[in-house]
Short mmCIF file of N, CA and C and ligand atoms in Angstrom, two decimals:
data_model
loop_
_atom_site.label_atom_id
_atom_site.label_comp_id
_atom_site.label_asym_id
_atom_site.label_seq_id
_atom_site.Cartn_x
_atom_site.Cartn_y
_atom_site.Cartn_z
N UNK I 30 79.47 88.23 82.63
CA UNK I 30 79.07 89.56 82.18
C UNK I 30 80.25 90.56 82.40
N UNK I 31 80.60 91.27 81.38
CA UNK I 31 81.73 92.21 81.42
C UNK I 31 81.49 93.53 80.74
N UNK I 32 82.13 94.57 81.16
CA UNK I 32 82.08 95.84 80.48
C UNK I 32 83.48 96.19 79.96
N UNK I 33 83.51 96.55 78.69
CA UNK I 33 84.81 96.81 78.06
C UNK I 33 85.29 98.24 78.37
N UNK I 34 86.46 98.58 77.82
CA UNK I 34 87.10 99.87 78.17
C UNK I 34 86.21 101.05 77.75
N UNK I 35 85.40 100.89 76.75
CA UNK I 35 84.54 101.97 76.31
C UNK I 35 83.23 102.10 77.11
N UNK I 36 83.04 101.02 77.93
CA UNK I 36 81.78 101.03 78.65
C UNK I 36 80.62 100.36 78.03
N UNK I 37 80.99 99.31 77.18
CA UNK I 37 79.94 98.52 76.53
C UNK I 37 79.82 97.18 77.26
N UNK I 38 78.59 96.80 77.52
CA UNK I 38 78.30 95.52 78.20
C UNK I 38 78.20 94.42 77.18
N UNK I 39 78.98 93.37 77.48
CA UNK I 39 79.04 92.26 76.41
C UNK I 39 77.75 91.54 76.26
N UNK I 40 76.87 91.50 77.22
CA UNK I 40 75.63 90.68 77.11
C UNK I 40 74.48 91.56 76.55
N UNK I 41 74.73 92.82 76.34
CA UNK I 41 73.70 93.67 75.85
C UNK I 41 73.64 93.81 74.36
N UNK I 42 72.44 93.88 73.80
CA UNK I 42 72.35 94.25 72.36
C UNK I 42 72.62 95.77 72.27
N UNK I 43 73.48 96.24 71.42
CA UNK I 43 73.79 97.64 71.34
C UNK I 43 73.00 98.30 70.21
N UNK I 44 72.27 99.29 70.55
CA UNK I 44 71.55 100.11 69.55
C UNK I 44 71.99 101.56 69.81
N UNK I 45 72.75 102.12 68.94
CA UNK I 45 73.33 103.42 69.17
C UNK I 45 72.28 104.54 69.21
N UNK I 46 72.25 105.30 70.30
CA UNK I 46 71.47 106.52 70.35
C UNK I 46 72.34 107.72 70.01
N UNK I 47 71.75 108.68 69.28
CA UNK I 47 72.52 109.92 69.01
C UNK I 47 72.46 110.85 70.20
N UNK I 48 71.68 110.51 71.22
CA UNK I 48 71.45 111.44 72.33
C UNK I 48 72.43 111.19 73.48
N UNK I 49 73.66 111.64 73.29
CA UNK I 49 74.67 111.50 74.32
C UNK I 49 75.75 112.55 74.05
N UNK I 50 76.62 112.74 75.03
CA UNK I 50 77.82 113.55 74.79
C UNK I 50 78.83 113.18 75.85
N UNK I 51 79.88 113.95 75.90
CA UNK I 51 81.04 113.62 76.81
C UNK I 51 80.61 113.97 78.26
N UNK I 52 81.08 113.17 79.21
CA UNK I 52 80.97 113.60 80.58
C UNK I 52 81.99 114.67 80.80
N UNK I 53 81.76 115.54 81.82
CA UNK I 53 82.76 116.61 82.14
C UNK I 53 84.06 115.86 82.48
N UNK I 54 85.23 116.48 82.13
CA UNK I 54 86.51 115.90 82.35
C UNK I 54 86.76 115.61 83.80
N UNK I 55 87.29 114.40 84.06
CA UNK I 55 87.61 114.00 85.40
C UNK I 55 86.44 113.50 86.25
N UNK I 56 85.27 113.32 85.60
CA UNK I 56 84.12 112.83 86.33
C UNK I 56 84.16 111.37 86.72
N UNK I 57 83.92 111.07 88.00
CA UNK I 57 83.81 109.70 88.41
C UNK I 57 82.32 109.28 88.36
N UNK I 58 82.06 108.10 87.81
CA UNK I 58 80.71 107.62 87.76
C UNK I 58 80.34 107.04 89.10
N UNK I 59 79.52 107.77 89.89
CA UNK I 59 79.29 107.44 91.27
C UNK I 59 77.84 107.14 91.58
N UNK I 60 76.99 107.26 90.61
CA UNK I 60 75.53 107.16 90.85
C UNK I 60 74.88 106.27 89.84
N UNK I 61 73.97 105.36 90.33
CA UNK I 61 73.15 104.56 89.41
C UNK I 61 71.72 105.03 89.60
N UNK I 62 71.03 105.30 88.51
CA UNK I 62 69.64 105.82 88.54
C UNK I 62 68.76 104.79 87.89
N UNK I 63 67.69 104.38 88.69
CA UNK I 63 66.75 103.37 88.17
C UNK I 63 65.46 104.12 87.71
N UNK I 64 65.05 103.74 86.52
CA UNK I 64 63.83 104.34 85.95
C UNK I 64 62.82 103.28 85.57
N UNK I 65 61.58 103.70 85.24
CA UNK I 65 60.74 102.81 84.44
C UNK I 65 60.21 103.63 83.29
N UNK I 66 59.92 102.86 82.19
CA UNK I 66 59.38 103.55 80.99
C UNK I 66 58.65 102.43 80.20
N UNK I 67 57.58 102.91 79.59
CA UNK I 67 56.85 102.04 78.55
C UNK I 67 56.18 102.99 77.60
N UNK I 68 56.29 102.59 76.36
CA UNK I 68 55.65 103.35 75.25
C UNK I 68 55.00 102.46 74.26
N UNK I 69 53.66 102.74 73.97
CA UNK I 69 52.83 103.66 74.73
C UNK I 69 52.81 103.33 76.19
N UNK I 70 52.40 104.27 77.02
CA UNK I 70 52.35 104.01 78.48
C UNK I 70 51.60 102.73 78.81
N UNK I 71 52.17 101.90 79.63
CA UNK I 71 51.54 100.68 80.12
C UNK I 71 51.47 99.59 79.02
N UNK I 72 52.09 99.78 77.91
CA UNK I 72 52.13 98.71 76.88
C UNK I 72 53.57 98.25 76.81
N UNK I 73 53.77 96.94 76.80
CA UNK I 73 55.10 96.38 76.77
C UNK I 73 55.35 95.59 75.51
N UNK I 74 56.62 95.51 75.15
CA UNK I 74 57.06 94.64 74.09
C UNK I 74 57.25 95.27 72.71
N UNK I 75 56.75 96.52 72.61
CA UNK I 75 56.82 97.19 71.29
C UNK I 75 58.21 97.90 71.18
N UNK I 76 58.26 98.74 70.09
CA UNK I 76 59.48 99.44 69.76
C UNK I 76 59.50 100.89 70.15
N UNK I 77 58.48 101.35 70.94
CA UNK I 77 58.33 102.76 71.24
C UNK I 77 59.59 103.31 71.90
N UNK I 78 60.08 102.64 72.88
CA UNK I 78 61.26 103.12 73.65
C UNK I 78 62.49 103.19 72.81
N UNK I 79 62.64 102.17 71.95
CA UNK I 79 63.82 102.16 71.06
C UNK I 79 63.70 103.33 70.07
N UNK I 80 62.48 103.58 69.63
CA UNK I 80 62.33 104.69 68.69
C UNK I 80 62.56 106.04 69.38
N UNK I 81 62.10 106.16 70.62
CA UNK I 81 62.27 107.38 71.36
C UNK I 81 63.80 107.68 71.51
N UNK I 82 64.54 106.70 71.93
CA UNK I 82 65.93 106.88 72.24
C UNK I 82 66.80 107.04 70.97
N UNK I 83 66.20 106.74 69.82
CA UNK I 83 66.97 106.92 68.57
C UNK I 83 66.36 108.01 67.67
N UNK I 84 65.52 108.81 68.30
CA UNK I 84 64.85 109.96 67.62
C UNK I 84 64.06 109.55 66.37
N UNK I 85 63.43 108.38 66.51
CA UNK I 85 62.67 107.85 65.33
C UNK I 85 61.20 107.68 65.66
N UNK I 86 60.74 108.30 66.75
CA UNK I 86 59.31 108.05 67.10
C UNK I 86 58.39 108.76 66.11
N UNK I 87 57.34 108.11 65.75
CA UNK I 87 56.35 108.68 64.83
C UNK I 87 55.29 109.32 65.70
N UNK I 88 55.21 110.70 65.67
CA UNK I 88 54.23 111.37 66.55
C UNK I 88 52.83 111.05 66.23
N UNK I 89 52.50 110.42 65.09
CA UNK I 89 51.12 110.10 64.74
C UNK I 89 50.81 108.66 64.99
N UNK I 90 51.77 107.86 65.52
CA UNK I 90 51.55 106.43 65.75
C UNK I 90 50.62 106.20 67.00
N UNK I 91 50.65 107.15 67.89
CA UNK I 91 49.84 107.04 69.10
C UNK I 91 49.61 108.48 69.66
N UNK I 92 48.46 108.72 70.19
CA UNK I 92 48.19 110.07 70.67
C UNK I 92 49.22 110.59 71.70
N UNK I 93 49.67 109.70 72.55
CA UNK I 93 50.69 110.10 73.55
C UNK I 93 52.01 110.60 72.92
N UNK I 94 52.29 110.05 71.74
CA UNK I 94 53.64 110.28 71.14
C UNK I 94 53.75 111.74 70.76
N UNK I 95 52.63 112.48 70.59
CA UNK I 95 52.76 113.86 70.20
C UNK I 95 53.43 114.69 71.32
N UNK I 96 53.31 114.27 72.57
CA UNK I 96 53.97 114.94 73.66
C UNK I 96 55.47 114.69 73.69
N UNK I 97 55.90 113.71 72.86
CA UNK I 97 57.33 113.34 72.87
C UNK I 97 58.10 113.98 71.71
N UNK I 98 57.36 114.67 70.87
CA UNK I 98 58.00 115.25 69.68
C UNK I 98 59.14 116.18 70.00
N UNK I 99 60.24 115.94 69.34
CA UNK I 99 61.42 116.85 69.57
C UNK I 99 62.24 116.52 70.82
N UNK I 100 61.75 115.55 71.62
CA UNK I 100 62.46 115.18 72.87
C UNK I 100 63.77 114.47 72.49
N UNK I 101 64.89 114.87 73.12
CA UNK I 101 66.17 114.16 72.84
C UNK I 101 66.56 113.53 74.16
N UNK I 102 66.28 112.24 74.31
CA UNK I 102 66.57 111.54 75.52
C UNK I 102 67.21 110.20 75.20
N UNK I 103 67.78 109.62 76.29
CA UNK I 103 68.40 108.28 76.16
C UNK I 103 68.64 107.77 77.53
N UNK I 104 69.02 106.49 77.62
CA UNK I 104 69.53 105.93 78.84
C UNK I 104 70.61 104.97 78.44
N UNK I 105 71.46 104.63 79.39
CA UNK I 105 72.48 103.67 79.03
C UNK I 105 71.88 102.28 78.76
N UNK I 106 70.95 101.91 79.58
CA UNK I 106 70.39 100.53 79.49
C UNK I 106 68.87 100.54 79.51
N UNK I 107 68.29 99.52 78.90
CA UNK I 107 66.86 99.29 78.94
C UNK I 107 66.63 97.74 79.12
N UNK I 108 65.96 97.42 80.16
CA UNK I 108 65.72 96.01 80.49
C UNK I 108 64.26 95.68 80.21
N UNK I 109 64.02 94.76 79.22
CA UNK I 109 62.72 94.32 78.79
C UNK I 109 62.08 93.50 79.89
N UNK I 110 60.75 93.20 79.71
CA UNK I 110 60.04 92.40 80.64
C UNK I 110 60.59 91.02 80.73
N UNK I 111 61.19 90.51 79.68
CA UNK I 111 61.75 89.16 79.65
C UNK I 111 63.17 89.12 80.08
N UNK I 112 63.75 90.26 80.53
CA UNK I 112 65.12 90.35 80.98
C UNK I 112 66.13 90.68 79.90
N UNK I 113 65.73 90.76 78.70
CA UNK I 113 66.65 91.11 77.61
C UNK I 113 67.13 92.53 77.89
N UNK I 114 68.44 92.74 77.67
CA UNK I 114 69.01 94.06 77.98
C UNK I 114 69.52 94.71 76.67
N UNK I 115 69.23 95.95 76.52
CA UNK I 115 69.65 96.71 75.39
C UNK I 115 70.46 97.94 75.86
N UNK I 116 71.56 98.18 75.24
CA UNK I 116 72.34 99.38 75.61
C UNK I 116 72.34 100.37 74.50
N UNK I 117 72.14 101.68 74.82
CA UNK I 117 72.01 102.73 73.89
C UNK I 117 73.26 103.71 73.90
N UNK I 118 73.88 103.79 74.99
CA UNK I 118 74.97 104.73 75.15
C UNK I 118 76.10 104.00 75.95
N UNK I 119 77.36 104.05 75.49
CA UNK I 119 78.47 103.43 76.32
C UNK I 119 78.53 104.19 77.69
N UNK I 120 78.88 103.40 78.69
CA UNK I 120 78.79 104.00 80.05
C UNK I 120 79.82 105.13 80.22
N UNK I 121 80.86 105.14 79.41
CA UNK I 121 81.86 106.22 79.54
C UNK I 121 81.29 107.59 79.09
N UNK I 122 80.24 107.53 78.26
CA UNK I 122 79.62 108.74 77.81
C UNK I 122 78.41 109.12 78.64
N UNK I 123 77.97 110.40 78.50
CA UNK I 123 76.85 110.86 79.26
C UNK I 123 75.55 110.65 78.46
N UNK I 124 74.70 109.84 79.04
CA UNK I 124 73.36 109.66 78.46
C UNK I 124 72.39 110.73 79.07
N UNK I 125 71.28 110.92 78.41
CA UNK I 125 70.36 112.03 78.79
C UNK I 125 69.06 111.49 79.37
N UNK I 126 69.16 110.98 80.61
CA UNK I 126 68.04 110.28 81.23
C UNK I 126 67.49 111.02 82.49
N UNK I 127 68.32 111.82 83.15
CA UNK I 127 67.89 112.36 84.45
C UNK I 127 67.18 113.70 84.35
N UNK I 128 67.50 114.48 83.33
CA UNK I 128 66.93 115.85 83.25
C UNK I 128 67.38 116.70 84.40
N UNK I 129 66.56 117.75 84.72
CA UNK I 129 66.91 118.57 85.85
C UNK I 129 66.84 117.73 87.11
N UNK I 130 67.93 117.70 87.80
CA UNK I 130 68.01 116.77 88.92
C UNK I 130 69.16 117.17 89.83
N UNK I 131 69.12 116.61 91.10
CA UNK I 131 70.24 116.76 92.00
C UNK I 131 70.25 115.67 93.02
N UNK I 132 71.43 115.35 93.52
CA UNK I 132 71.59 114.33 94.47
C UNK I 132 72.66 114.76 95.45
N UNK I 133 72.26 114.90 96.70
CA UNK I 133 73.20 115.33 97.77
C UNK I 133 73.92 116.62 97.39
N UNK I 134 73.12 117.58 96.85
CA UNK I 134 73.63 118.89 96.54
C UNK I 134 74.37 118.98 95.19
N UNK I 135 74.56 117.84 94.51
CA UNK I 135 75.21 117.92 93.20
C UNK I 135 74.12 117.87 92.09
N UNK I 136 74.14 118.89 91.28
CA UNK I 136 73.12 118.98 90.17
C UNK I 136 73.61 118.30 88.95
N UNK I 137 72.63 118.23 87.95
CA UNK I 137 72.99 117.60 86.67
C UNK I 137 73.45 116.13 86.85
N UNK I 138 72.61 115.33 87.37
CA UNK I 138 73.02 113.95 87.67
C UNK I 138 73.49 113.18 86.44
N UNK I 139 73.07 113.59 85.26
CA UNK I 139 73.54 112.88 84.07
C UNK I 139 75.10 112.89 84.02
N UNK I 140 75.68 113.93 84.57
CA UNK I 140 77.15 114.07 84.44
C UNK I 140 77.85 112.91 85.07
N UNK I 141 77.30 112.35 86.22
CA UNK I 141 78.07 111.40 87.00
C UNK I 141 77.34 110.10 87.25
N UNK I 142 76.26 109.88 86.45
CA UNK I 142 75.45 108.67 86.66
C UNK I 142 75.30 107.80 85.43
N UNK I 143 74.89 106.57 85.71
CA UNK I 143 74.44 105.65 84.68
C UNK I 143 72.94 105.39 84.89
N UNK I 144 72.21 105.48 83.77
CA UNK I 144 70.78 105.35 83.83
C UNK I 144 70.34 104.00 83.34
N UNK I 145 69.50 103.31 84.09
CA UNK I 145 68.96 102.04 83.72
C UNK I 145 67.40 102.14 83.68
N UNK I 146 66.82 101.88 82.58
CA UNK I 146 65.42 101.91 82.39
C UNK I 146 64.82 100.50 82.46
N UNK I 147 63.82 100.27 83.31
CA UNK I 147 63.10 99.00 83.33
C UNK I 147 61.83 99.18 82.52
N UNK I 148 61.55 98.26 81.61
CA UNK I 148 60.32 98.37 80.90
C UNK I 148 59.15 98.11 81.83
N UNK I 149 58.36 99.15 82.14
CA UNK I 149 57.29 98.96 83.12
C UNK I 149 56.57 100.26 83.34
N UNK I 150 55.85 100.31 84.49
CA UNK I 150 55.07 101.50 84.83
C UNK I 150 55.01 101.60 86.34
N UNK I 151 54.49 102.70 86.81
CA UNK I 151 54.33 102.87 88.28
C UNK I 151 53.25 101.95 88.88
N UNK I 152 52.47 101.29 88.08
CA UNK I 152 51.27 100.62 88.59
C UNK I 152 51.39 99.09 88.50
N UNK I 153 52.44 98.59 87.84
CA UNK I 153 52.57 97.14 87.69
C UNK I 153 53.88 96.65 88.23
N UNK I 154 53.86 95.46 88.89
CA UNK I 154 55.12 94.95 89.43
C UNK I 154 56.02 94.54 88.22
N UNK I 155 57.36 94.58 88.56
CA UNK I 155 58.33 94.20 87.53
C UNK I 155 58.56 92.69 87.58
N UNK I 156 59.15 92.17 86.58
CA UNK I 156 59.20 90.70 86.49
C UNK I 156 60.49 90.14 87.16
N UNK I 157 60.45 88.86 87.49
CA UNK I 157 61.63 88.27 88.13
C UNK I 157 62.84 88.32 87.11
N UNK I 158 62.55 88.15 85.87
CA UNK I 158 63.64 88.19 84.88
C UNK I 158 64.28 89.63 84.84
N UNK I 159 63.46 90.61 85.07
CA UNK I 159 64.01 92.00 85.14
C UNK I 159 64.89 92.22 86.36
N UNK I 160 64.41 91.71 87.54
CA UNK I 160 65.23 91.83 88.71
C UNK I 160 66.58 91.07 88.55
N UNK I 161 66.49 89.86 87.96
CA UNK I 161 67.68 89.07 87.78
C UNK I 161 68.74 89.81 86.91
N UNK I 162 68.24 90.41 85.80
CA UNK I 162 69.18 91.08 84.92
C UNK I 162 69.67 92.36 85.59
N UNK I 163 68.78 93.13 86.30
CA UNK I 163 69.15 94.35 86.92
C UNK I 163 70.22 94.07 87.98
N UNK I 164 70.05 93.05 88.77
CA UNK I 164 70.97 92.73 89.78
C UNK I 164 72.35 92.31 89.17
N UNK I 165 72.31 91.54 88.10
CA UNK I 165 73.56 91.12 87.46
C UNK I 165 74.30 92.35 86.91
N UNK I 166 73.58 93.26 86.24
CA UNK I 166 74.19 94.42 85.65
C UNK I 166 74.74 95.36 86.75
N UNK I 167 73.96 95.51 87.82
CA UNK I 167 74.36 96.36 88.95
C UNK I 167 75.71 95.83 89.51
N UNK I 168 75.83 94.53 89.70
CA UNK I 168 77.05 93.99 90.25
C UNK I 168 78.18 94.24 89.30
N UNK I 169 77.92 94.04 88.02
CA UNK I 169 78.96 94.32 87.05
C UNK I 169 79.39 95.75 87.04
N UNK I 170 78.43 96.74 87.12
CA UNK I 170 78.77 98.14 87.07
C UNK I 170 79.50 98.56 88.37
N UNK I 171 79.10 97.97 89.49
CA UNK I 171 79.70 98.34 90.78
C UNK I 171 81.16 97.76 90.85
N UNK I 172 81.46 96.75 90.03
CA UNK I 172 82.82 96.25 90.10
C UNK I 172 83.72 97.02 89.11
N UNK I 173 83.05 97.79 88.22
CA UNK I 173 83.84 98.46 87.17
C UNK I 173 83.97 100.00 87.47
N UNK I 174 82.95 100.53 88.14
CA UNK I 174 82.91 102.00 88.41
C UNK I 174 82.75 102.26 89.88
N UNK I 175 83.19 103.42 90.42
CA UNK I 175 83.07 103.70 91.84
C UNK I 175 81.68 104.19 92.24
N UNK I 176 80.67 103.30 91.97
CA UNK I 176 79.29 103.63 92.27
C UNK I 176 79.10 103.72 93.81
N UNK I 177 78.59 104.83 94.29
CA UNK I 177 78.42 105.02 95.72
C UNK I 177 76.96 105.04 96.15
N UNK I 178 76.07 105.34 95.19
CA UNK I 178 74.65 105.43 95.56
C UNK I 178 73.83 104.90 94.42
N UNK I 179 72.79 104.20 94.79
CA UNK I 179 71.78 103.70 93.82
C UNK I 179 70.46 104.31 94.20
N UNK I 180 69.86 105.07 93.28
CA UNK I 180 68.63 105.81 93.59
C UNK I 180 67.61 105.65 92.44
N UNK I 181 66.35 106.06 92.75
CA UNK I 181 65.36 106.13 91.73
C UNK I 181 65.37 107.55 91.09
N UNK I 182 64.75 107.62 89.91
CA UNK I 182 64.62 108.93 89.24
C UNK I 182 63.88 109.90 90.16
N UNK I 183 62.88 109.32 90.86
CA UNK I 183 62.05 110.17 91.79
C UNK I 183 62.92 110.80 92.89
N UNK I 184 64.00 110.07 93.25
CA UNK I 184 64.86 110.61 94.33
C UNK I 184 65.70 111.79 93.92
N UNK I 185 65.94 111.89 92.64
CA UNK I 185 66.83 112.97 92.19
C UNK I 185 66.02 114.08 91.46
N UNK I 186 64.70 113.79 91.21
CA UNK I 186 63.86 114.79 90.61
C UNK I 186 62.50 114.77 91.30
N UNK I 187 62.48 114.97 92.62
CA UNK I 187 61.19 114.82 93.35
C UNK I 187 60.21 115.90 92.94
N UNK I 188 58.95 115.49 92.86
CA UNK I 188 57.92 116.45 92.43
C UNK I 188 57.75 116.45 90.92
N UNK I 189 58.78 116.09 90.23
CA UNK I 189 58.79 116.04 88.77
C UNK I 189 58.68 114.63 88.20
N UNK I 190 59.31 113.67 88.90
CA UNK I 190 59.36 112.31 88.37
C UNK I 190 58.90 111.35 89.49
N UNK I 191 58.27 110.26 89.16
CA UNK I 191 57.86 109.26 90.19
C UNK I 191 58.49 107.89 89.94
N UNK I 192 59.17 107.69 88.88
CA UNK I 192 59.71 106.37 88.57
C UNK I 192 60.96 106.07 89.41
N UNK I 193 61.26 104.81 89.68
CA UNK I 193 60.66 103.60 89.17
C UNK I 193 59.26 103.31 89.77
N UNK I 194 58.83 104.06 90.72
CA UNK I 194 57.44 103.96 91.25
C UNK I 194 57.34 102.97 92.39
N UNK I 195 56.09 102.99 93.00
CA UNK I 195 55.94 102.17 94.28
C UNK I 195 55.95 100.70 94.04
N UNK I 196 55.87 100.20 92.83
CA UNK I 196 55.84 98.76 92.63
C UNK I 196 57.30 98.19 92.47
N UNK I 197 58.22 99.11 92.41
CA UNK I 197 59.65 98.59 92.41
C UNK I 197 60.05 98.17 93.82
N UNK I 198 60.59 96.94 93.90
CA UNK I 198 60.89 96.41 95.21
C UNK I 198 62.36 96.65 95.60
N UNK I 199 62.52 97.82 96.24
CA UNK I 199 63.89 98.21 96.66
C UNK I 199 64.50 97.20 97.63
N UNK I 200 63.64 96.62 98.53
CA UNK I 200 64.23 95.72 99.58
C UNK I 200 64.78 94.48 98.84
N UNK I 201 64.00 93.97 97.90
CA UNK I 201 64.45 92.76 97.22
C UNK I 201 65.74 93.05 96.43
N UNK I 202 65.82 94.19 95.81
CA UNK I 202 66.97 94.58 95.00
C UNK I 202 68.18 94.80 95.95
N UNK I 203 67.96 95.55 97.02
CA UNK I 203 69.04 95.84 97.94
C UNK I 203 69.64 94.60 98.59
N UNK I 204 68.79 93.72 99.00
CA UNK I 204 69.18 92.54 99.69
C UNK I 204 69.99 91.62 98.83
N UNK I 205 69.75 91.66 97.55
CA UNK I 205 70.46 90.76 96.65
C UNK I 205 71.90 91.29 96.32
N UNK I 206 72.15 92.52 96.63
CA UNK I 206 73.42 93.11 96.27
C UNK I 206 74.54 92.81 97.27
N UNK I 207 74.15 92.53 98.49
CA UNK I 207 75.12 92.27 99.50
C UNK I 207 76.04 93.45 99.82
N UNK I 208 77.19 93.16 100.35
CA UNK I 208 78.12 94.20 100.72
C UNK I 208 78.96 94.60 99.55
N UNK I 209 79.11 95.92 99.41
CA UNK I 209 79.96 96.37 98.32
C UNK I 209 80.78 97.53 98.92
N UNK I 210 82.07 97.51 98.70
CA UNK I 210 82.95 98.46 99.36
C UNK I 210 82.57 99.90 99.07
N UNK I 211 82.03 100.18 97.92
CA UNK I 211 81.74 101.60 97.57
C UNK I 211 80.33 102.01 97.99
N UNK I 212 79.43 101.07 97.94
CA UNK I 212 77.99 101.43 98.00
C UNK I 212 77.62 101.94 99.42
N UNK I 213 77.21 103.25 99.40
CA UNK I 213 76.84 103.88 100.68
C UNK I 213 75.34 103.99 100.83
N UNK I 214 74.64 104.23 99.73
CA UNK I 214 73.21 104.44 99.82
C UNK I 214 72.49 103.60 98.75
N UNK I 215 71.43 102.96 99.15
CA UNK I 215 70.53 102.42 98.15
C UNK I 215 69.15 102.87 98.55
N UNK I 216 68.47 103.55 97.61
CA UNK I 216 67.20 104.18 97.96
C UNK I 216 66.21 103.18 98.43
N UNK I 217 65.43 103.52 99.48
CA UNK I 217 64.38 102.65 99.87
C UNK I 217 63.04 103.38 99.81
N UNK I 218 62.95 104.33 98.91
CA UNK I 218 61.74 105.12 98.81
C UNK I 218 60.62 104.33 98.17
ZN1 ZN T 303 62.93 108.23 84.66
#
């Protein structure tokens, strides 16, 4: 598994999202943010997330989708229940996944982070295939960028966001990563 100079992962299917822009000049990518998402909520395997990240969601396809109308969001990666990985934004660019957020006093976490969405919800465990892919991607990203902290969306937007939620196994994830020269924090919330 490799990431090229533009920040594209060779094993990912690339589906371009229009929801991105430049990172501020001189930004080091130092944070990895783990999320969960499913659309419709708690339903897996459909195209809702792909449609959301490409501004193609049909607000009439599901009652919940009306609340998503006009939303311009994206993440760098989306890992399906079967471990398939899709990339929407090259890592060198800023994806729009964190929203209003701060980590250790630094606001606008989108500026300096990479966002990984796991297909899932706060109430269901994630699959072994998802952990395997997440761990492989994390190792790849940590070897390519000076990632210092790995956190959940809830850690950078407390009170506003809860993902990846209580069913995400931080211990399992952390223990599989081993020692990394840059990594200072991995959330255990
Ligand atoms: Zn999130």
